[in-house]
Coordinates of N, CA, C and O and ligand atoms in Angstrom, one line a residue:
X1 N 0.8 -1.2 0.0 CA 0.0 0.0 0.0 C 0.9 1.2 0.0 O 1.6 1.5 0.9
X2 N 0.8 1.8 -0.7 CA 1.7 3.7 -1.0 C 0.6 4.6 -1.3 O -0.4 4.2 -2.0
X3 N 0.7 5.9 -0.9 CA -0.2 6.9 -1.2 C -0.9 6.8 -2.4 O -2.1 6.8 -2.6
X4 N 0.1 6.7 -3.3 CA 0.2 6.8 -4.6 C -1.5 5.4 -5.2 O -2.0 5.3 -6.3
X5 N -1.9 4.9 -4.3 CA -2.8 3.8 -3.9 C -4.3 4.3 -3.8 O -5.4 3.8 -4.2
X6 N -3.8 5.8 -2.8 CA -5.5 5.9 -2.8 C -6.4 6.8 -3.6 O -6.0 7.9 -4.2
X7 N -7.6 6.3 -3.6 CA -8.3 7.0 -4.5 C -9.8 8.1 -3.6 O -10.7 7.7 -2.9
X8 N -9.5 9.0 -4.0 CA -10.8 9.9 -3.5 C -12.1 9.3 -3.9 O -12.4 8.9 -5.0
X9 N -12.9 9.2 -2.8 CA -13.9 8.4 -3.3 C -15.5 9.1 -2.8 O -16.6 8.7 -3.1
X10 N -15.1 10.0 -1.9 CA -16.4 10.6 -1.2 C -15.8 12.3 -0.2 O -14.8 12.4 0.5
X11 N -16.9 13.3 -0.6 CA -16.4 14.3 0.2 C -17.0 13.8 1.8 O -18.0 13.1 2.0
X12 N -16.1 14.2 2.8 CA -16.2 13.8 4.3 C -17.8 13.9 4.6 O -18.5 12.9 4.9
X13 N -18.3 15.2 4.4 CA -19.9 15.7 4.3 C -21.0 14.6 4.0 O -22.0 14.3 4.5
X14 N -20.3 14.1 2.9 CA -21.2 13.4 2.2 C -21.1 11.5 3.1 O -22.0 10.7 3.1
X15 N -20.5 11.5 3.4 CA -20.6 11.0 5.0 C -21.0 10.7 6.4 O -20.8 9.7 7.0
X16 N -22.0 12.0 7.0 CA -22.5 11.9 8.1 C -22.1 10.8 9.4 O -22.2 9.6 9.1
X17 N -21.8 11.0 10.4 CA -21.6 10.8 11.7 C -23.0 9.5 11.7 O -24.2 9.8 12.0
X18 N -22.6 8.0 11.4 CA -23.3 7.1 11.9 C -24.2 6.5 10.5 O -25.3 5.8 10.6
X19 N -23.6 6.9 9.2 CA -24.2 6.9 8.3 C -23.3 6.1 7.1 O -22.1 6.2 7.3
X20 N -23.5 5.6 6.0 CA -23.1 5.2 5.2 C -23.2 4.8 3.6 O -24.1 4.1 3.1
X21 N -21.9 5.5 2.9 CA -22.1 5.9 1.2 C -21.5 4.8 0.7 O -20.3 4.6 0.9
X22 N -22.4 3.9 -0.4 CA -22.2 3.0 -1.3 C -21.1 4.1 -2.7 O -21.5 5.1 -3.2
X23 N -20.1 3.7 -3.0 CA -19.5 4.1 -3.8 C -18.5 3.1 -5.1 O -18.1 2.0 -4.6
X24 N -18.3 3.4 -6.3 CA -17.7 2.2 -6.8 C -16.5 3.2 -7.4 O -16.5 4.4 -7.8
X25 N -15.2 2.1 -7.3 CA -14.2 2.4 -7.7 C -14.0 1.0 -8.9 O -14.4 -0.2 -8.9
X26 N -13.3 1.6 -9.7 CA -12.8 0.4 -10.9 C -13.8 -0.7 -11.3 O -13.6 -1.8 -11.8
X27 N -15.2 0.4 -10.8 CA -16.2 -0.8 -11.3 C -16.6 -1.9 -10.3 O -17.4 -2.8 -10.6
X28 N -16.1 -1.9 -9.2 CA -16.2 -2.6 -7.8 C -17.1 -2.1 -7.0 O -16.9 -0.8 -7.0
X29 N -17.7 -2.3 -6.4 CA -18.8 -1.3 -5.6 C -18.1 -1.8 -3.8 O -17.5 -2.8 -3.5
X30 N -18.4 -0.8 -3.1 CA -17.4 -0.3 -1.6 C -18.2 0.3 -1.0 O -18.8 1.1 -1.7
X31 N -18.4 0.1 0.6 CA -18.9 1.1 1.4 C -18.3 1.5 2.0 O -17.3 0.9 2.5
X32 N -18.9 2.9 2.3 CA -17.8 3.8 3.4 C -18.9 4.4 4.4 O -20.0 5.0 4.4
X33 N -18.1 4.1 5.2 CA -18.9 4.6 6.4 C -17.9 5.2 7.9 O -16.7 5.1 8.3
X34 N -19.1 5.8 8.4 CA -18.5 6.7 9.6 C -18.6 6.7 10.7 O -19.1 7.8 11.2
X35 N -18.4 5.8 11.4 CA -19.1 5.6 12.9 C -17.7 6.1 14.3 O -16.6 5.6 14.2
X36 N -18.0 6.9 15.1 CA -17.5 7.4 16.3 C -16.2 8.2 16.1 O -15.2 8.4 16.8
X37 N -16.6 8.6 14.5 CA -15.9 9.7 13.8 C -14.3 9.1 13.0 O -13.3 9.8 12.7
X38 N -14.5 8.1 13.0 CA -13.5 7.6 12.2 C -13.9 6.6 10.8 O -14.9 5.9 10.9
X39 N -13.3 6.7 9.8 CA -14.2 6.5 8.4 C -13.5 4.9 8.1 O -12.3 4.5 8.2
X40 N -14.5 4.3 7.8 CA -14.3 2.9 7.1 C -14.7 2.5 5.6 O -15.6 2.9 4.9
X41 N -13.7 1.4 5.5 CA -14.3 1.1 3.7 C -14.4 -0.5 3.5 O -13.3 -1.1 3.5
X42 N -15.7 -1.2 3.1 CA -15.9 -2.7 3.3 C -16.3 -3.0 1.9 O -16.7 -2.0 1.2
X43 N -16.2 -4.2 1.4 CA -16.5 -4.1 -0.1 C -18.1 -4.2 0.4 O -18.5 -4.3 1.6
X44 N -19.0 -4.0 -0.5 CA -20.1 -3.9 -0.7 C -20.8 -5.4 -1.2 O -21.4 -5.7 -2.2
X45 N -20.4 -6.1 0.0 CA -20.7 -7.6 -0.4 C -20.7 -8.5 0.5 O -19.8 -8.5 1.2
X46 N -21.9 -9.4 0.7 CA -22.0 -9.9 1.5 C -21.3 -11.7 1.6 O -21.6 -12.6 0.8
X47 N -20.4 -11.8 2.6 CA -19.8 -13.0 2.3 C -20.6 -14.3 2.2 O -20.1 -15.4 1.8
X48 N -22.0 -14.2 2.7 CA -22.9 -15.2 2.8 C -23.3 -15.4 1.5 O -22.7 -16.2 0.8
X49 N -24.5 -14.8 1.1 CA -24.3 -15.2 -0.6 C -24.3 -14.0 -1.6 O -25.3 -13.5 -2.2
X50 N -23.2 -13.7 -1.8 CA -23.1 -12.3 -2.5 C -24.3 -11.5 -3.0 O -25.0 -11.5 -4.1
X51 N -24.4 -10.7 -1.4 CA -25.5 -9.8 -1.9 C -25.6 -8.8 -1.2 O -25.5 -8.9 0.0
X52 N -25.7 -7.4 -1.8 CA -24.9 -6.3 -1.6 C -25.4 -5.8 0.2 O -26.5 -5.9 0.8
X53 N -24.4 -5.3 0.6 CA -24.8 -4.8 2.0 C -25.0 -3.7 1.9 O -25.4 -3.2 3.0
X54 N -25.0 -2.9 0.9 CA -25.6 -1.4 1.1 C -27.0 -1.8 0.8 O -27.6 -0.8 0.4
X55 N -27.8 -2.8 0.9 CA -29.4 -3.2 1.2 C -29.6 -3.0 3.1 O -30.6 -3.0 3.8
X56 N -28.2 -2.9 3.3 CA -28.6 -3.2 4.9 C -28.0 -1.8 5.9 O -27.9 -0.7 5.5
X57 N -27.6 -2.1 7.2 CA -28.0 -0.6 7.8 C -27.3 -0.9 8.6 O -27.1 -2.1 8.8
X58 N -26.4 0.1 9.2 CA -25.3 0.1 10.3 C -26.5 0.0 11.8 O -27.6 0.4 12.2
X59 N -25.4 -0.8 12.2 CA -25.7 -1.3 14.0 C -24.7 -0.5 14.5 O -24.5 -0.3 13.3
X60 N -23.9 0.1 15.1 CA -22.8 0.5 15.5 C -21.9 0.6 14.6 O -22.0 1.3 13.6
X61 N -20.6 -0.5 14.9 CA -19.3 0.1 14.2 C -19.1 -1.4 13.4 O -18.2 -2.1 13.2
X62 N -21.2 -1.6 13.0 CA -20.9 -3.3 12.4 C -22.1 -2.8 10.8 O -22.1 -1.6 10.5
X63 N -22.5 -3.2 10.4 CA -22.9 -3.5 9.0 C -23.9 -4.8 9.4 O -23.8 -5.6 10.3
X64 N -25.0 -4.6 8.5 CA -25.9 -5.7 8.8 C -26.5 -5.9 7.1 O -26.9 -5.1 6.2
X65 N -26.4 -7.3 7.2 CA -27.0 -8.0 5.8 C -28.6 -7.8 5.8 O -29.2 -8.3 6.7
X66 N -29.2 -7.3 5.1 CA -30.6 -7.2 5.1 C -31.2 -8.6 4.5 O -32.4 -8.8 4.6
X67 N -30.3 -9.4 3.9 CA -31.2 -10.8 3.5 C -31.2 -11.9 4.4 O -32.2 -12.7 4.3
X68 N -30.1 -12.1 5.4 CA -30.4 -13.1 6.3 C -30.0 -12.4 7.7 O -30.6 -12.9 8.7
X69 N -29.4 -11.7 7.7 CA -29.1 -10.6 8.9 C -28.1 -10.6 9.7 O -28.0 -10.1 10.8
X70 N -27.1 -11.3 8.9 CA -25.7 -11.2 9.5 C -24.8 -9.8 9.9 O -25.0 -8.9 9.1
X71 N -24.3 -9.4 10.7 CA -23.7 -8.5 11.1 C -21.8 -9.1 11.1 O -21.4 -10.1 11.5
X72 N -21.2 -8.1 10.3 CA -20.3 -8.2 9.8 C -19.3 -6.6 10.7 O -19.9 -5.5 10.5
X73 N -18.1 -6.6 11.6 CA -17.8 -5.5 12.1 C -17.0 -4.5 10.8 O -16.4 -4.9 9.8
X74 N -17.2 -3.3 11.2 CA -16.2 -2.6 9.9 C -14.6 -2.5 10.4 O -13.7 -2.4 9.6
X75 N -14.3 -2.5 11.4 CA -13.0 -2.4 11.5 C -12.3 -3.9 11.2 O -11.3 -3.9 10.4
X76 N -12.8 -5.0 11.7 CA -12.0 -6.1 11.2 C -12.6 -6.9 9.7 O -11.8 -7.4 8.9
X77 N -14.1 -7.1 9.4 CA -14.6 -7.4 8.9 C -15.0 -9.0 9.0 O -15.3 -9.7 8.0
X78 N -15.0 -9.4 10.8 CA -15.5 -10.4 10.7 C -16.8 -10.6 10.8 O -17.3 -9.5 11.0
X79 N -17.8 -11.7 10.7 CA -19.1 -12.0 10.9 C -19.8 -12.0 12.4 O -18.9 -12.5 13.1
X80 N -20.4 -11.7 12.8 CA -20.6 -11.3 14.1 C -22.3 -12.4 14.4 O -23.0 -12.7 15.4
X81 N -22.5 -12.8 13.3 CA -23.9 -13.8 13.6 C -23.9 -14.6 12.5 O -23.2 -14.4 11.5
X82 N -24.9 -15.8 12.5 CA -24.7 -16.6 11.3 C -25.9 -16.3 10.8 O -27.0 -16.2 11.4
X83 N -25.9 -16.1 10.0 CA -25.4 -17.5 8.5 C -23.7 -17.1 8.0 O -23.1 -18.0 7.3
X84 N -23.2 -16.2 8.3 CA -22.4 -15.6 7.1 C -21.4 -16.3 8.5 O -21.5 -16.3 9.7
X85 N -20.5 -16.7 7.4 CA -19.1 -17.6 8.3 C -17.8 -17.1 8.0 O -16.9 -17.7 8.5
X86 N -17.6 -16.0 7.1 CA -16.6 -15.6 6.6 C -16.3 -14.1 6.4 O -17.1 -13.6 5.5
X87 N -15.7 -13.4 6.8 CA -15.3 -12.2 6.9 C -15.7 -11.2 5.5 O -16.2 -11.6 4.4
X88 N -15.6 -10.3 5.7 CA -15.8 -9.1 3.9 C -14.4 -8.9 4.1 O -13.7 -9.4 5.0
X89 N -14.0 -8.1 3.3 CA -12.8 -7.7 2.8 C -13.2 -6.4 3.9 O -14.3 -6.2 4.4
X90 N -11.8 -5.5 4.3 CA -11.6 -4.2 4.7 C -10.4 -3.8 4.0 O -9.5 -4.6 3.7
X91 N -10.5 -1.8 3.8 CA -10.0 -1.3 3.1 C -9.4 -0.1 4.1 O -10.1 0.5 4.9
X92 N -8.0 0.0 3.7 CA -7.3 1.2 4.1 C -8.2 2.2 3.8 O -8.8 2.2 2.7
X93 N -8.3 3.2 4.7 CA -8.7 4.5 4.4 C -7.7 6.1 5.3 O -7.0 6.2 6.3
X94 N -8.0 7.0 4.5 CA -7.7 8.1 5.2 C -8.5 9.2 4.9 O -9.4 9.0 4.1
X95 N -8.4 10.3 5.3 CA -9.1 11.9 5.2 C -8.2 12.8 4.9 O -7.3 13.0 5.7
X96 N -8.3 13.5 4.0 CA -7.4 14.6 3.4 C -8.1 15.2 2.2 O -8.7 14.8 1.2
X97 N -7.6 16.8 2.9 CA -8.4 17.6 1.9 C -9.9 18.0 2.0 O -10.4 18.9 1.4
X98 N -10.6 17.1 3.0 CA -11.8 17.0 2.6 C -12.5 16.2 2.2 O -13.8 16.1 2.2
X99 N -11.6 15.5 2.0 CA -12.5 13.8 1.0 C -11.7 12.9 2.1 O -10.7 13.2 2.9
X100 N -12.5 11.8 1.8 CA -12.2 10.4 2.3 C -11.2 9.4 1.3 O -11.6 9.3 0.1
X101 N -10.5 9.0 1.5 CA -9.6 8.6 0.4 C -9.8 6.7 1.1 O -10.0 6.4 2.2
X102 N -9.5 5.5 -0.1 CA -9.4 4.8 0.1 C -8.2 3.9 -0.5 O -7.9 4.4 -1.6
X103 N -7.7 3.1 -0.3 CA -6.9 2.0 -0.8 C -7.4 1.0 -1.7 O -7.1 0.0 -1.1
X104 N -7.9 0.7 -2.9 CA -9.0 -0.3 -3.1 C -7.9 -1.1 -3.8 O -8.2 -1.4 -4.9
X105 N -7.1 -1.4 -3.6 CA -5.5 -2.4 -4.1 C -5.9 -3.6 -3.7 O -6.1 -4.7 -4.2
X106 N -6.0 -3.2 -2.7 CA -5.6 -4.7 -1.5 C -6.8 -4.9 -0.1 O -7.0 -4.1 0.9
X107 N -7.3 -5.8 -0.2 CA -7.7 -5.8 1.5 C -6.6 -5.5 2.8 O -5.6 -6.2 3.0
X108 N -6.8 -4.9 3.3 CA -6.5 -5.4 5.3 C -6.4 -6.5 6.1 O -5.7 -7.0 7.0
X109 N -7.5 -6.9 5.5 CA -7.7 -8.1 6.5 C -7.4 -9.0 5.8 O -7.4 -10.2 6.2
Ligands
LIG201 S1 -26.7 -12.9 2.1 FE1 -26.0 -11.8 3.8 S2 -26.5 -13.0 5.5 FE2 -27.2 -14.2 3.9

């Protein structure tokens, strides 16, 4: 991962405190979100049966699948309930300028 890596993907604004923006990079769709004022980026996929999590709604600092109701955390991106037995991808992020910038190279986890 090098600077040179991230891509602006949302102004901070467009963000809200507890809220979260479906956005696609390279044709990949990613969510970003903002909880206890620090910004996260998860692919926009649910590891149970690929189906998009921006259908579903933040619990805290977790993500919730709207088709079977798995809760997935944004900081590590593990599963937090079943059905879903397998982690989402997470993505480097930073804030600069104003925008939210992401890593979409490589997972984190
Ligand atoms: S598709 Fe997300 S929990 Fe089943």
């Amino acid at each position: 991962m090098t600077d040179a890596s991230f891509v602006a993907v949302a102004a901070t604004d467009a963000v809200p405190e507890g809220k979260f923006l479906k956005v696609t990079v390279d044709e990949r769709p990613f969510i970003i979100a903002q909880v206890n004022g620090s910004f996260y980026a998860v692919e926009d996929n649910c590891s149970h049966e690929d189906y998009p999590l921006s259908f579903g709604c933040l619990d805290g600092d977790r993500i919730k699948c709207s088709l079977h109701g798995s809760r997935f955390s944004l900081l590590t991106g593990a599963p937090l309930d079943e059905p879903a037995d397998a982690p989402i991808r997470t993505y480097a992020v930073k804030v600069a300028d104003g925008q939210v910038w992401m890593d979409p190279t490589g997972p984190t986890n």
